[in-house]
Amino acid sequence: MALAHFARSNSLFCVKQTPKFSLRGLQLASRGDFEPKKPPAFDFLSTGYPQWYMFDNTKHRFTENTKFICVEGNICSGKGHVAQKIAKYFGMDHHADPTDADIFTLKNYKPTIDVRMHNTMLPKDAQYFTTEMFWTTENVKEQGKPLYLQYQYYINRYFNYLRALCTLFNTGKGAVIDRSHFSDLVFAEALLKCGYISQYGYDWFSYFHANTALNLWKPHLIVYVKASTDQIREEIKKRAI
């Protein structure tokens, strides 16, 4: 049956037949014989956002793989390896979980500046508290700053999540991320149970988390990589962390 569309003529509506080439195009599209050409990826990281970009239709760049996937799991459970495999198989961007190098390195300078080098010149209370210091400090609650470290990880995971979303919306390319900021509350709970932070510190972090984490777009899929305690311990020994 021929398709038709309505066109307004003065105060009356008349029916016009759709041209044959339009029907042919619709049939090809319905069978998947060809894929409409997508707009080029927008280089948002270097060009910024010009005014005309507000009229650009984001969905024109979307494909079936324009999805956001988050891979969660315990430390040394292999979630990073799984995330890389998923990203490679489906042609998505992989965003690794931030490390101390990402947190304490100022990358806007050339050459980059690692602020941890100032620790030797700073008093103990003003030093940048790193993951290594967390593991090696004897009395972490009294002599360390575990809440400060957890806050730094949360901020970097938050902006890592934002970068992944920006990549998806501007390029149409799917994103796979290692651990999201949503799960950082679990680490805060663990710090509280182990006595590394106070109840007041946990309440502050929970309030901060509740007022920031839920404002972002949720993942389409969350993959949880489960590993036994023995497997995790063995992997921790191999990595010497």
mmCIF file of C-alpha atoms in Angstrom:
data_model
loop_
_atom_site.group_PDB
_atom_site.id
_atom_site.type_symbol
_atom_site.label_atom_id
_atom_site.label_comp_id
_atom_site.label_asym_id
_atom_site.label_seq_id
_atom_site.Cartn_x
_atom_site.Cartn_y
_atom_site.Cartn_z
ATOM 1 C CA MET A 1 0.000 0.000 0.000
ATOM 2 C CA ALA A 2 1.354 3.398 -0.968
ATOM 3 C CA LEU A 3 2.271 5.761 1.831
ATOM 4 C CA ALA A 4 0.788 9.222 1.907
ATOM 5 C CA HIS A 5 1.349 12.479 3.729
ATOM 6 C CA PHE A 6 -0.845 15.484 4.376
ATOM 7 C CA ALA A 7 -0.176 18.977 3.033
ATOM 8 C CA ARG A 8 -2.145 22.083 3.907
ATOM 9 C CA SER A 9 -3.693 24.071 1.039
ATOM 10 C CA ASN A 10 -5.484 27.226 2.198
ATOM 11 C CA SER A 11 -8.129 26.039 4.657
ATOM 12 C CA LEU A 12 -8.357 22.492 3.276
ATOM 13 C CA PHE A 13 -6.175 19.431 3.697
ATOM 14 C CA CYS A 14 -5.329 17.376 0.649
ATOM 15 C CA VAL A 15 -3.545 14.034 0.340
ATOM 16 C CA LYS A 16 -0.462 13.735 -1.850
ATOM 17 C CA GLN A 17 1.132 10.504 -2.984
ATOM 18 C CA THR A 18 4.656 9.861 -1.730
ATOM 19 C CA PRO A 19 7.177 9.670 -4.615
ATOM 20 C CA LYS A 20 8.359 6.198 -5.602
ATOM 21 C CA PHE A 21 11.987 6.897 -4.698
ATOM 22 C CA SER A 22 10.904 7.716 -1.128
ATOM 23 C CA LEU A 23 9.126 4.387 -0.873
ATOM 24 C CA ARG A 24 12.215 2.650 -2.215
ATOM 25 C CA GLY A 25 14.353 4.361 0.417
ATOM 26 C CA LEU A 26 11.982 3.359 3.198
ATOM 27 C CA GLN A 27 12.038 -0.255 2.033
ATOM 28 C CA LEU A 28 15.840 -0.329 1.968
ATOM 29 C CA ALA A 29 16.026 1.196 5.424
ATOM 30 C CA SER A 30 13.505 -1.262 6.853
ATOM 31 C CA ARG A 31 15.535 -4.205 5.518
ATOM 32 C CA GLY A 32 18.803 -2.750 6.777
ATOM 33 C CA ASP A 33 20.369 -2.731 3.303
ATOM 34 C CA PHE A 34 22.107 0.551 4.012
ATOM 35 C CA GLU A 35 22.904 2.729 6.991
ATOM 36 C CA PRO A 36 22.273 6.479 6.891
ATOM 37 C CA LYS A 37 25.461 8.523 6.982
ATOM 38 C CA LYS A 38 26.232 9.796 10.471
ATOM 39 C CA PRO A 39 27.577 13.298 11.162
ATOM 40 C CA PRO A 40 31.304 13.388 11.979
ATOM 41 C CA ALA A 41 32.365 13.128 15.600
ATOM 42 C CA PHE A 42 32.546 16.510 17.295
ATOM 43 C CA ASP A 43 35.960 17.280 18.800
ATOM 44 C CA PHE A 44 34.547 18.818 21.959
ATOM 45 C CA LEU A 45 37.770 18.508 23.951
ATOM 46 C CA SER A 46 39.745 20.950 21.794
ATOM 47 C CA THR A 47 37.143 23.166 20.111
ATOM 48 C CA GLY A 48 34.801 23.976 22.971
ATOM 49 C CA TYR A 49 31.107 24.578 22.392
ATOM 50 C CA PRO A 50 30.245 27.213 19.762
ATOM 51 C CA GLN A 51 26.781 28.777 19.801
ATOM 52 C CA TRP A 52 25.608 26.947 16.701
ATOM 53 C CA TYR A 53 26.203 23.625 18.438
ATOM 54 C CA MET A 54 23.025 24.020 20.491
ATOM 55 C CA PHE A 55 21.065 23.353 17.285
ATOM 56 C CA ASP A 56 22.964 20.149 16.506
ATOM 57 C CA ASN A 57 20.875 17.000 16.951
ATOM 58 C CA THR A 58 22.796 14.674 19.230
ATOM 59 C CA LYS A 59 20.800 11.597 18.277
ATOM 60 C CA HIS A 60 21.963 11.796 14.660
ATOM 61 C CA ARG A 61 25.287 10.366 15.823
ATOM 62 C CA PHE A 62 23.766 7.525 17.839
ATOM 63 C CA THR A 63 23.988 3.873 16.808
ATOM 64 C CA GLU A 64 22.978 0.582 18.391
ATOM 65 C CA ASN A 65 26.213 0.645 20.394
ATOM 66 C CA THR A 66 25.705 4.132 21.779
ATOM 67 C CA LYS A 67 25.441 2.784 25.283
ATOM 68 C CA PHE A 68 27.031 3.494 28.647
ATOM 69 C CA ILE A 69 28.373 0.422 30.457
ATOM 70 C CA CYS A 70 29.847 0.413 33.943
ATOM 71 C CA VAL A 71 32.005 -2.483 35.161
ATOM 72 C CA GLU A 72 32.112 -2.853 38.936
ATOM 73 C CA GLY A 73 33.882 -5.292 41.213
ATOM 74 C CA ASN A 74 36.199 -5.691 44.153
ATOM 75 C CA ILE A 75 39.844 -4.660 44.126
ATOM 76 C CA CYS A 76 41.934 -6.973 41.907
ATOM 77 C CA SER A 77 38.842 -8.789 40.641
ATOM 78 C CA GLY A 78 39.763 -8.266 36.981
ATOM 79 C CA LYS A 79 37.135 -5.646 36.210
ATOM 80 C CA GLY A 80 39.601 -3.536 34.222
ATOM 81 C CA HIS A 81 40.407 -6.460 31.932
ATOM 82 C CA VAL A 82 36.702 -7.183 31.415
ATOM 83 C CA ALA A 83 35.988 -3.519 30.651
ATOM 84 C CA GLN A 84 38.759 -3.411 28.040
ATOM 85 C CA LYS A 85 37.436 -6.555 26.362
ATOM 86 C CA ILE A 86 33.882 -5.184 26.202
ATOM 87 C CA ALA A 87 35.068 -1.856 24.797
ATOM 88 C CA LYS A 88 37.210 -3.523 22.135
ATOM 89 C CA TYR A 89 34.521 -5.989 21.067
ATOM 90 C CA PHE A 90 31.766 -3.391 20.663
ATOM 91 C CA GLY A 91 33.964 -0.535 19.439
ATOM 92 C CA MET A 92 33.445 1.643 22.511
ATOM 93 C CA ASP A 93 35.704 4.007 24.421
ATOM 94 C CA HIS A 94 37.307 2.596 27.551
ATOM 95 C CA HIS A 95 37.746 4.844 30.590
ATOM 96 C CA ALA A 96 40.005 3.332 33.232
ATOM 97 C CA ASP A 97 39.561 3.861 36.957
ATOM 98 C CA PRO A 98 41.636 6.838 38.184
ATOM 99 C CA THR A 99 44.904 6.104 39.960
ATOM 100 C CA ASP A 100 47.123 8.168 42.234
ATOM 101 C CA ALA A 101 48.955 9.394 39.151
ATOM 102 C CA ASP A 102 45.697 10.774 37.750
ATOM 103 C CA ILE A 103 44.722 12.360 41.053
ATOM 104 C CA PHE A 104 47.996 14.072 41.925
ATOM 105 C CA THR A 105 49.290 15.010 38.465
ATOM 106 C CA LEU A 106 48.488 18.424 36.977
ATOM 107 C CA LYS A 107 48.196 17.628 33.282
ATOM 108 C CA ASN A 108 47.372 21.157 32.119
ATOM 109 C CA TYR A 109 51.032 22.120 32.454
ATOM 110 C CA LYS A 110 53.867 21.209 30.112
ATOM 111 C CA PRO A 111 55.689 19.347 31.430
ATOM 112 C CA THR A 112 53.124 17.885 33.798
ATOM 113 C CA ILE A 113 53.548 18.459 37.520
ATOM 114 C CA ASP A 114 53.281 15.709 40.113
ATOM 115 C CA VAL A 115 52.287 17.503 43.304
ATOM 116 C CA ARG A 116 53.412 14.543 45.412
ATOM 117 C CA MET A 117 56.989 15.737 45.004
ATOM 118 C CA HIS A 118 56.164 18.582 47.411
ATOM 119 C CA ASN A 119 55.498 16.156 50.274
ATOM 120 C CA THR A 120 59.166 16.191 51.264
ATOM 121 C CA MET A 121 58.978 19.953 51.816
ATOM 122 C CA LEU A 122 55.544 20.153 53.452
ATOM 123 C CA PRO A 123 54.639 19.553 57.099
ATOM 124 C CA LYS A 124 52.876 16.273 57.740
ATOM 125 C CA ASP A 125 49.429 17.824 58.103
ATOM 126 C CA ALA A 126 49.745 19.558 54.717
ATOM 127 C CA GLN A 127 51.085 16.623 52.704
ATOM 128 C CA TYR A 128 49.143 15.026 49.864
ATOM 129 C CA PHE A 129 47.851 11.777 51.351
ATOM 130 C CA THR A 130 48.339 8.981 48.815
ATOM 131 C CA THR A 131 47.192 5.373 48.589
ATOM 132 C CA GLU A 132 50.688 4.184 49.481
ATOM 133 C CA MET A 133 50.608 6.310 52.629
ATOM 134 C CA PHE A 134 47.224 4.819 53.492
ATOM 135 C CA TRP A 135 48.661 1.289 53.416
ATOM 136 C CA THR A 136 51.896 2.129 55.241
ATOM 137 C CA THR A 137 50.690 4.500 57.981
ATOM 138 C CA GLU A 138 50.324 2.615 61.260
ATOM 139 C CA ASN A 139 47.554 4.673 62.871
ATOM 140 C CA VAL A 140 45.620 5.824 59.827
ATOM 141 C CA LYS A 141 42.743 7.447 61.688
ATOM 142 C CA GLU A 142 44.963 9.610 63.889
ATOM 143 C CA GLN A 143 48.009 10.159 61.672
ATOM 144 C CA GLY A 144 46.568 9.814 58.171
ATOM 145 C CA LYS A 145 43.852 11.412 56.081
ATOM 146 C CA PRO A 146 41.753 8.542 54.677
ATOM 147 C CA LEU A 147 38.648 10.691 54.200
ATOM 148 C CA TYR A 148 40.686 13.170 52.159
ATOM 149 C CA LEU A 149 41.947 10.319 49.959
ATOM 150 C CA GLN A 150 38.461 8.903 49.489
ATOM 151 C CA TYR A 151 37.201 12.365 48.569
ATOM 152 C CA GLN A 152 39.929 12.719 45.930
ATOM 153 C CA TYR A 153 39.021 9.368 44.408
ATOM 154 C CA TYR A 154 35.360 10.325 44.340
ATOM 155 C CA ILE A 155 36.012 13.646 42.604
ATOM 156 C CA ASN A 156 38.198 12.023 39.956
ATOM 157 C CA ARG A 157 35.719 9.198 39.336
ATOM 158 C CA TYR A 158 32.953 11.767 39.075
ATOM 159 C CA PHE A 159 34.764 13.736 36.368
ATOM 160 C CA ASN A 160 35.869 10.515 34.686
ATOM 161 C CA TYR A 161 32.178 9.631 34.438
ATOM 162 C CA LEU A 162 31.439 13.089 33.028
ATOM 163 C CA ARG A 163 34.128 12.727 30.350
ATOM 164 C CA ALA A 164 32.675 9.382 29.323
ATOM 165 C CA LEU A 165 29.198 10.922 29.028
ATOM 166 C CA CYS A 166 30.563 13.842 26.991
ATOM 167 C CA THR A 167 32.246 11.395 24.629
ATOM 168 C CA LEU A 168 29.007 9.489 24.166
ATOM 169 C CA PHE A 169 26.836 12.541 23.538
ATOM 170 C CA ASN A 170 29.280 14.329 21.235
ATOM 171 C CA THR A 171 30.530 11.421 19.165
ATOM 172 C CA GLY A 172 27.795 8.804 19.460
ATOM 173 C CA LYS A 173 30.431 6.305 20.538
ATOM 174 C CA GLY A 174 29.578 4.064 23.466
ATOM 175 C CA ALA A 175 31.596 4.178 26.675
ATOM 176 C CA VAL A 176 32.786 1.514 29.104
ATOM 177 C CA ILE A 177 34.001 2.739 32.479
ATOM 178 C CA ASP A 178 35.897 0.977 35.268
ATOM 179 C CA ARG A 179 34.007 1.615 38.472
ATOM 180 C CA SER A 180 31.792 4.665 38.784
ATOM 181 C CA HIS A 181 31.399 7.298 41.463
ATOM 182 C CA PHE A 182 28.105 5.677 42.474
ATOM 183 C CA SER A 183 29.926 2.870 44.303
ATOM 184 C CA ASP A 184 32.242 5.147 46.295
ATOM 185 C CA LEU A 185 29.807 5.090 49.181
ATOM 186 C CA VAL A 186 30.734 1.431 49.699
ATOM 187 C CA PHE A 187 34.346 2.426 50.345
ATOM 188 C CA ALA A 188 33.240 5.063 52.835
ATOM 189 C CA GLU A 189 31.178 2.448 54.671
ATOM 190 C CA ALA A 190 34.187 0.117 54.766
ATOM 191 C CA LEU A 191 36.387 2.900 56.159
ATOM 192 C CA LEU A 192 33.813 3.544 58.872
ATOM 193 C CA LYS A 193 33.512 -0.125 59.845
ATOM 194 C CA CYS A 194 37.296 -0.467 60.038
ATOM 195 C CA GLY A 195 37.532 2.595 62.256
ATOM 196 C CA TYR A 196 39.520 4.674 59.767
ATOM 197 C CA ILE A 197 37.013 7.545 59.682
ATOM 198 C CA SER A 198 34.572 8.909 62.229
ATOM 199 C CA GLN A 199 30.793 8.798 62.055
ATOM 200 C CA TYR A 200 30.812 12.539 61.465
ATOM 201 C CA GLY A 201 33.181 12.102 58.506
ATOM 202 C CA TYR A 202 31.019 9.349 57.058
ATOM 203 C CA ASP A 203 27.870 11.459 57.426
ATOM 204 C CA TRP A 204 29.570 14.335 55.610
ATOM 205 C CA PHE A 205 30.683 12.101 52.745
ATOM 206 C CA SER A 206 27.218 10.530 52.499
ATOM 207 C CA TYR A 207 25.622 13.974 52.295
ATOM 208 C CA PHE A 208 28.115 15.083 49.660
ATOM 209 C CA HIS A 209 27.595 11.859 47.688
ATOM 210 C CA ALA A 210 23.801 12.110 47.807
ATOM 211 C CA ASN A 211 23.826 15.677 46.493
ATOM 212 C CA THR A 212 26.180 15.046 43.576
ATOM 213 C CA ALA A 213 26.182 11.408 42.460
ATOM 214 C CA LEU A 214 22.514 11.113 41.556
ATOM 215 C CA ASN A 215 22.523 14.117 39.222
ATOM 216 C CA LEU A 216 24.227 12.230 36.396
ATOM 217 C CA TRP A 217 22.793 9.922 33.755
ATOM 218 C CA LYS A 218 22.648 6.299 34.907
ATOM 219 C CA PRO A 219 24.418 3.503 32.968
ATOM 220 C CA HIS A 220 22.504 1.337 30.514
ATOM 221 C CA LEU A 221 24.215 -1.725 31.945
ATOM 222 C CA ILE A 222 26.219 -2.525 35.077
ATOM 223 C CA VAL A 223 28.508 -5.558 34.968
ATOM 224 C CA TYR A 224 29.693 -6.848 38.335
ATOM 225 C CA VAL A 225 32.816 -9.005 38.239
ATOM 226 C CA LYS A 226 32.677 -11.393 41.180
ATOM 227 C CA ALA A 227 35.792 -13.071 42.534
ATOM 228 C CA SER A 228 36.415 -15.206 45.592
ATOM 229 C CA THR A 229 38.384 -13.942 48.573
ATOM 230 C CA ASP A 230 41.239 -16.331 47.816
ATOM 231 C CA GLN A 231 41.461 -15.099 44.222
ATOM 232 C CA ILE A 232 41.540 -11.469 45.330
ATOM 233 C CA ARG A 233 44.224 -12.138 47.950
ATOM 234 C CA GLU A 234 46.365 -13.969 45.418
ATOM 235 C CA GLU A 235 46.048 -11.128 42.930
ATOM 236 C CA ILE A 236 46.895 -8.556 45.606
ATOM 237 C CA LYS A 237 50.092 -10.478 46.378
ATOM 238 C CA LYS A 238 51.015 -10.531 42.687
ATOM 239 C CA ARG A 239 50.514 -6.790 42.353
ATOM 240 C CA ALA A 240 52.220 -6.089 45.691
ATOM 241 C CA ILE A 241 49.595 -3.590 46.821
#
